[in-house]
Amino acid sequence: MSQATNTGPLHPLVKGPVNKPGGASSKPSPVHNHGTVQSLPDSSVSTGQQQIVTPGSKQAHMKNPSASHAIIRADRTTGMLAMSDDNVMMNQILATHAPDGREVDVRPLLYLVEDILNRATEHVDVIVKGTQARVEMEEKTQQANYIAMLEALTFTIDRIACELSYKAYRGSDAHATTTAIFNFLSSYTWDAKLVLSLSAFALNYGEFWLLAQIYSTNQLAKSMAILKQLPSLLEHTAPLKPRFEALNNLIRTMMDVTRSVVEFKELPAMYISQDAPALATALNLIPTAVYWTIRSMVACAVQISSLATMGHEYVRLDFRYGISESWELSTLAHKLRNIHEHLRQQLNFCHQYIEEKKDVETYQMLLNLFAPNVMHIDNMKILKALIYARDDKLPLIDGATRRKVGLDVLRRKNVLLLISSLEFSSDELAILEQIYNDSRIHETRLESQYEVVWIPVVDRSIIPLSDETRTKFETLRSTMPWYSVEDPLLIEKPVIRFIKEIKEEKFIFLYGGDDIEWIRKFASSARGVASASGIPLEMVYVGKSNKREQVKKVTTIINVENLSHAWQDQAMVWFFWARLESMLFSKIQLGRADDQDPMMLQIKKLLSYGREGGWAVLSHGSDIVVNGHSTTILPALGGYDEWKVNVTDKGFKLAFKEYHDRLHDVAHPCCRFEFPTTTRVPESMRCPECLRIMETYTSFVCCHDDQGFPGSLF
C-alpha cells in the first residue's frame, strides 16, 4: 500500500518505518530521542494537493545500493536543472523570509557547534586554537540566560535535525529539502537560520562520529554501532577516504561561511549602518550564502545517511560512485569558498570603515580633552586616551625594574611625555638621562616630583613590525631609566595623528615676561599677523624664571582679557624654567655646553632673555622659526606691512625670520647668565648670539619676591 503525505500547512507525522509492497519492511529509521519524527512538507508540491509516495521506489536503496544511487542522482539532476536559474531560486528563498523581530544570540551556540564539528572532523589545529573560545563557551553554558536560550531553541534544532535525517534517507530533492527548512525558519534572521541549521547538522554528524570513536570501548555504543553497521563500514575505509576528505573540507567551509555571516550581524551599528556600501553589498550576498550553506548541509546529510545504512556491501560498490559523490561535495565546497572569499572581502572593508569611524571619534575626543578651557583634576583620563584605554593588559615598562606596570603608577603625578620616533640622538638621550638621574637623587624636592613616559611613534602602515624595527625599539627602550610604552603598536593611529598635527600644522608662540603692556601689544600684533597671513596660530604664556607673584598677576589679566592661553599651575611655570636650567647644566657637566648644538644655543638664548623684559619663541612643529627678545619680536610683528610682500615667494616662516634677524642685528640685545654661589659655575661660556667668550661678573640680585621659586638658578 502507498502512504499519503499531506502538503498543507500542518506537518505530517511519520510514526514508523514505511512498509514495502508485499509487507516486506525496510531497515529501521535512525533513532533519535526526540519523540515522534516530524517531516516538513516538500516545497515542490503545490498547496492543497497530495503527493503519493511509493515506498517501493523511494526506499529500495535499503536493499539495492546501486538503485538508490541512481534515484539520488536523478533527483539531484532534476533539481539542479529545475533550479538552474539562480534568480528564480533565490526569489523562492527570499519569499520565505519573514522575520518577526526576535533576536537570538547565536555566538555561544556557534561555539558549541564548532566544538562538535571540529572534534568530529578531527581538525586538531582548530581545536587547539579554539581552547579559549571553548572555555568561554563552557563558562557561558552555566549562565541562566544561556540555558534558557538553549531550552527555547531545542525544539527548533531537533526538528531540523529530524528533517535532515528523514529527507536524506528518503532521497528527497536537495533544493526542496533546503526550501522546507527555510519555510520552517521563516521568522528568524539570516544568521539565526544558518546557526540553527548548522546546530541540527552537528547534532546528527556528532552522533555518527561519537559512535564511531567510542564503539570499541563502550558496550552500549558498540551495540548501537552494530545496529547502524558502523563496524563494517569503518573496517573498509580505504575506498571511502576521498569522500571523508571531501566531506570534512565541505563542513569546514560551511563553518567558515557561518562565522562570517555571524560577524556581519555583530558589527556595531553605532559605527556602520546598512547603507554603508561594504555592508550593503554583503547583506545582498548573505541570503545566497545562507542558502548554499544549508544546501551543503543537506548534501552532507545524504552522504552520512548513505554511509550509515549501506554497510560493507555499500563499501564494495562505492568506489566508482564515491568519485562522483566526492566531486559533488568538492563542487559545493568550491562554491562556498568563493562565497566566503567575497564575504571576507566585504567584512574587511566593513572593519576598515568602522576603524576609520572610531579613529575620527578618538581624534575628536583627544581634541576635546586637550581643549584650552578644559581643566583636569586626574591625569588618568588623558593618559588612557594617549597610551591605552582598556584594562586587559599592563601597557608600561618600568625602566628601573624592567617589569610591566599599569597606568595607575602615574596617578596624580606630574607626567612628562617623551614623544619620539626610533631615531633618537644619543646626545639628547644622554642629557635627558642626566637630568632624570639627578632628579631621582633629590626626590623630595619640588623639581623631582615628576615621572617620564616614552611614547614611541612608528609607521603603523607596516604591521606587523619588522624584526629590525622591533629590535631597534627594544634596544632603545632598554637604555631608558624611565617608563616606556610596552609595545609601540599600543599607540593608536588617531593619537599619532593628533601628535603630528600639534607638531606639523600650527604655529605656536611661547612667550614670557612680566610687562603686561608689552604682553597686550604682543598678543594683539601676533593675532593680527596670523589673521592677515592665514596661518593657524596658538599663543601660550609661560611666565618668568623669577618674580612669582608678578607672574600670577599677569596670568590673571591674560585670562580675564582672553589674550592667549596661559599655564594656570605656577608649579608648571617653575618646572618649565627648571628643566631648561637642568638641560644647560647637564651639557656643562658633560663638557659640551659651548659646542654649536642648535638646540642648546636656543636654550641659552631663552634663559638669557627670560631674565628681563619680554621674549617670544615662534615654532612650527619641531622647527624653531624665531627666538627673539622683546626689543626685536614686537617691532618685527609691527612691521608686517613691510615684509608681507615676501610671504608669497618665500613663505611666512622665512619672510618673518629674515625681517626679524635684520632688526636683531641692529638692536643686538646683551646676553647674560647668573649662577648662585651654591652651584658649580663653568669656567667660561660662549654667547649664544655671537659665540664670543662672555665676560665674568659678580652680581647681587634681589627680586623682591618672598615666594620665589626655591632652588632656581636665576
mmCIF file of C-alpha atoms in Angstrom, residues 362-482:
data_model
loop_
_atom_site.group_PDB
_atom_site.id
_atom_site.type_symbol
_atom_site.label_atom_id
_atom_site.label_comp_id
_atom_site.label_asym_id
_atom_site.label_seq_id
_atom_site.Cartn_x
_atom_site.Cartn_y
_atom_site.Cartn_z
ATOM 1 C CA THR A 362 39.042 59.099 19.119
ATOM 2 C CA TYR A 363 40.695 62.063 17.442
ATOM 3 C CA GLN A 364 37.774 64.333 18.325
ATOM 4 C CA MET A 365 37.896 63.035 21.885
ATOM 5 C CA LEU A 366 41.583 63.982 22.061
ATOM 6 C CA LEU A 367 40.828 67.461 20.747
ATOM 7 C CA ASN A 368 38.165 67.846 23.416
ATOM 8 C CA LEU A 369 40.450 66.549 26.162
ATOM 9 C CA PHE A 370 43.210 68.984 25.254
ATOM 10 C CA ALA A 371 40.931 71.969 24.687
ATOM 11 C CA PRO A 372 42.382 75.033 26.449
ATOM 12 C CA ASN A 373 39.277 75.590 28.573
ATOM 13 C CA VAL A 374 39.209 72.023 29.965
ATOM 14 C CA MET A 375 40.624 71.503 33.447
ATOM 15 C CA HIS A 376 41.753 68.056 34.604
ATOM 16 C CA ILE A 377 41.950 67.047 38.251
ATOM 17 C CA ASP A 378 43.038 63.473 37.474
ATOM 18 C CA ASN A 379 45.610 62.679 34.794
ATOM 19 C CA MET A 380 44.350 59.132 34.155
ATOM 20 C CA LYS A 381 41.775 60.133 31.547
ATOM 21 C CA ILE A 382 44.402 61.771 29.367
ATOM 22 C CA LEU A 383 46.971 59.013 29.862
ATOM 23 C CA LYS A 384 44.457 56.331 28.935
ATOM 24 C CA ALA A 385 43.426 58.282 25.857
ATOM 25 C CA LEU A 386 47.029 58.665 24.706
ATOM 26 C CA ILE A 387 48.511 55.302 25.683
ATOM 27 C CA TYR A 388 45.976 52.531 26.287
ATOM 28 C CA ALA A 389 42.343 52.792 27.324
ATOM 29 C CA ARG A 390 41.468 49.205 28.228
ATOM 30 C CA ASP A 391 42.332 47.318 31.408
ATOM 31 C CA ASP A 392 43.217 43.940 29.867
ATOM 32 C CA LYS A 393 46.998 44.433 29.883
ATOM 33 C CA LEU A 394 49.822 46.358 31.559
ATOM 34 C CA PRO A 395 50.925 48.915 28.951
ATOM 35 C CA LEU A 396 54.120 50.277 30.517
ATOM 36 C CA ILE A 397 57.619 49.021 31.277
ATOM 37 C CA ASP A 398 59.269 50.356 34.434
ATOM 38 C CA GLY A 399 62.787 51.364 33.411
ATOM 39 C CA ALA A 400 64.119 50.692 36.910
ATOM 40 C CA THR A 401 62.754 47.161 37.379
ATOM 41 C CA ARG A 402 62.098 46.164 33.739
ATOM 42 C CA ARG A 403 58.682 44.897 34.797
ATOM 43 C CA LYS A 404 55.309 45.594 33.211
ATOM 44 C CA VAL A 405 53.155 48.034 35.155
ATOM 45 C CA GLY A 406 49.784 49.698 34.730
ATOM 46 C CA LEU A 407 48.999 53.370 34.223
ATOM 47 C CA ASP A 408 47.960 53.645 37.864
ATOM 48 C CA VAL A 409 51.616 54.172 38.854
ATOM 49 C CA LEU A 410 51.297 57.632 37.265
ATOM 50 C CA ARG A 411 48.092 58.647 39.002
ATOM 51 C CA ARG A 412 48.174 62.186 40.490
ATOM 52 C CA LYS A 413 51.758 62.716 39.365
ATOM 53 C CA ASN A 414 53.237 65.273 37.006
ATOM 54 C CA VAL A 415 53.993 63.283 33.866
ATOM 55 C CA LEU A 416 56.337 64.347 31.094
ATOM 56 C CA LEU A 417 55.650 62.611 27.792
ATOM 57 C CA LEU A 418 58.775 61.947 25.775
ATOM 58 C CA ILE A 419 57.433 61.508 22.245
ATOM 59 C CA SER A 420 59.814 60.437 19.507
ATOM 60 C CA SER A 421 60.450 58.087 16.649
ATOM 61 C CA LEU A 422 63.038 55.346 16.959
ATOM 62 C CA GLU A 423 65.648 57.740 15.562
ATOM 63 C CA PHE A 424 66.867 59.141 18.862
ATOM 64 C CA SER A 425 70.058 61.235 19.156
ATOM 65 C CA SER A 426 72.494 59.689 21.619
ATOM 66 C CA ASP A 427 73.471 63.182 22.849
ATOM 67 C CA GLU A 428 69.862 64.126 23.533
ATOM 68 C CA LEU A 429 69.275 60.831 25.309
ATOM 69 C CA ALA A 430 72.404 61.346 27.429
ATOM 70 C CA ILE A 431 71.194 64.809 28.503
ATOM 71 C CA LEU A 432 67.759 63.514 29.422
ATOM 72 C CA GLU A 433 69.268 60.638 31.389
ATOM 73 C CA GLN A 434 71.491 63.052 33.305
ATOM 74 C CA ILE A 435 68.533 65.288 34.182
ATOM 75 C CA TYR A 436 66.378 62.338 35.162
ATOM 76 C CA ASN A 437 69.017 60.641 37.286
ATOM 77 C CA ASP A 438 69.800 63.909 39.090
ATOM 78 C CA SER A 439 66.135 64.342 39.940
ATOM 79 C CA ARG A 440 65.967 60.853 41.450
ATOM 80 C CA ILE A 441 68.767 61.743 43.893
ATOM 81 C CA HIS A 442 66.661 64.559 45.418
ATOM 82 C CA GLU A 443 63.202 63.026 45.256
ATOM 83 C CA THR A 444 61.718 65.273 47.946
ATOM 84 C CA ARG A 445 62.452 68.473 46.049
ATOM 85 C CA LEU A 446 59.627 70.035 44.049
ATOM 86 C CA GLU A 447 61.593 69.757 40.828
ATOM 87 C CA SER A 448 61.792 65.982 41.286
ATOM 88 C CA GLN A 449 58.056 65.358 41.604
ATOM 89 C CA TYR A 450 57.524 64.051 38.097
ATOM 90 C CA GLU A 451 57.696 60.918 36.000
ATOM 91 C CA VAL A 452 58.743 60.472 32.390
ATOM 92 C CA VAL A 453 56.997 58.188 29.888
ATOM 93 C CA TRP A 454 58.458 57.445 26.469
ATOM 94 C CA ILE A 455 55.817 57.233 23.734
ATOM 95 C CA PRO A 456 57.412 55.712 20.620
ATOM 96 C CA VAL A 457 55.901 56.624 17.254
ATOM 97 C CA VAL A 458 56.326 54.068 14.474
ATOM 98 C CA ASP A 459 54.912 53.618 10.992
ATOM 99 C CA ARG A 460 51.636 51.738 11.528
ATOM 100 C CA SER A 461 51.154 51.157 7.809
ATOM 101 C CA ILE A 462 53.571 48.218 8.086
ATOM 102 C CA ILE A 463 52.066 45.724 10.529
ATOM 103 C CA PRO A 464 53.416 43.547 11.990
ATOM 104 C CA LEU A 465 56.604 45.427 12.669
ATOM 105 C CA SER A 466 59.703 44.053 11.005
ATOM 106 C CA ASP A 467 62.249 42.229 13.141
ATOM 107 C CA GLU A 468 64.677 45.086 12.556
ATOM 108 C CA THR A 469 62.204 47.703 13.796
ATOM 109 C CA ARG A 470 61.193 45.579 16.775
ATOM 110 C CA THR A 471 64.838 45.034 17.765
ATOM 111 C CA LYS A 472 65.612 48.731 17.367
ATOM 112 C CA PHE A 473 62.693 49.636 19.623
ATOM 113 C CA GLU A 474 63.620 47.130 22.319
ATOM 114 C CA THR A 475 67.279 48.191 22.283
ATOM 115 C CA LEU A 476 66.390 51.860 22.665
ATOM 116 C CA ARG A 477 63.846 51.118 25.378
ATOM 117 C CA SER A 478 66.369 49.078 27.358
ATOM 118 C CA THR A 479 68.626 52.143 27.717
ATOM 119 C CA MET A 480 65.912 54.343 29.258
ATOM 120 C CA PRO A 481 65.659 54.579 33.068
ATOM 121 C CA TRP A 482 62.072 55.935 32.980
#
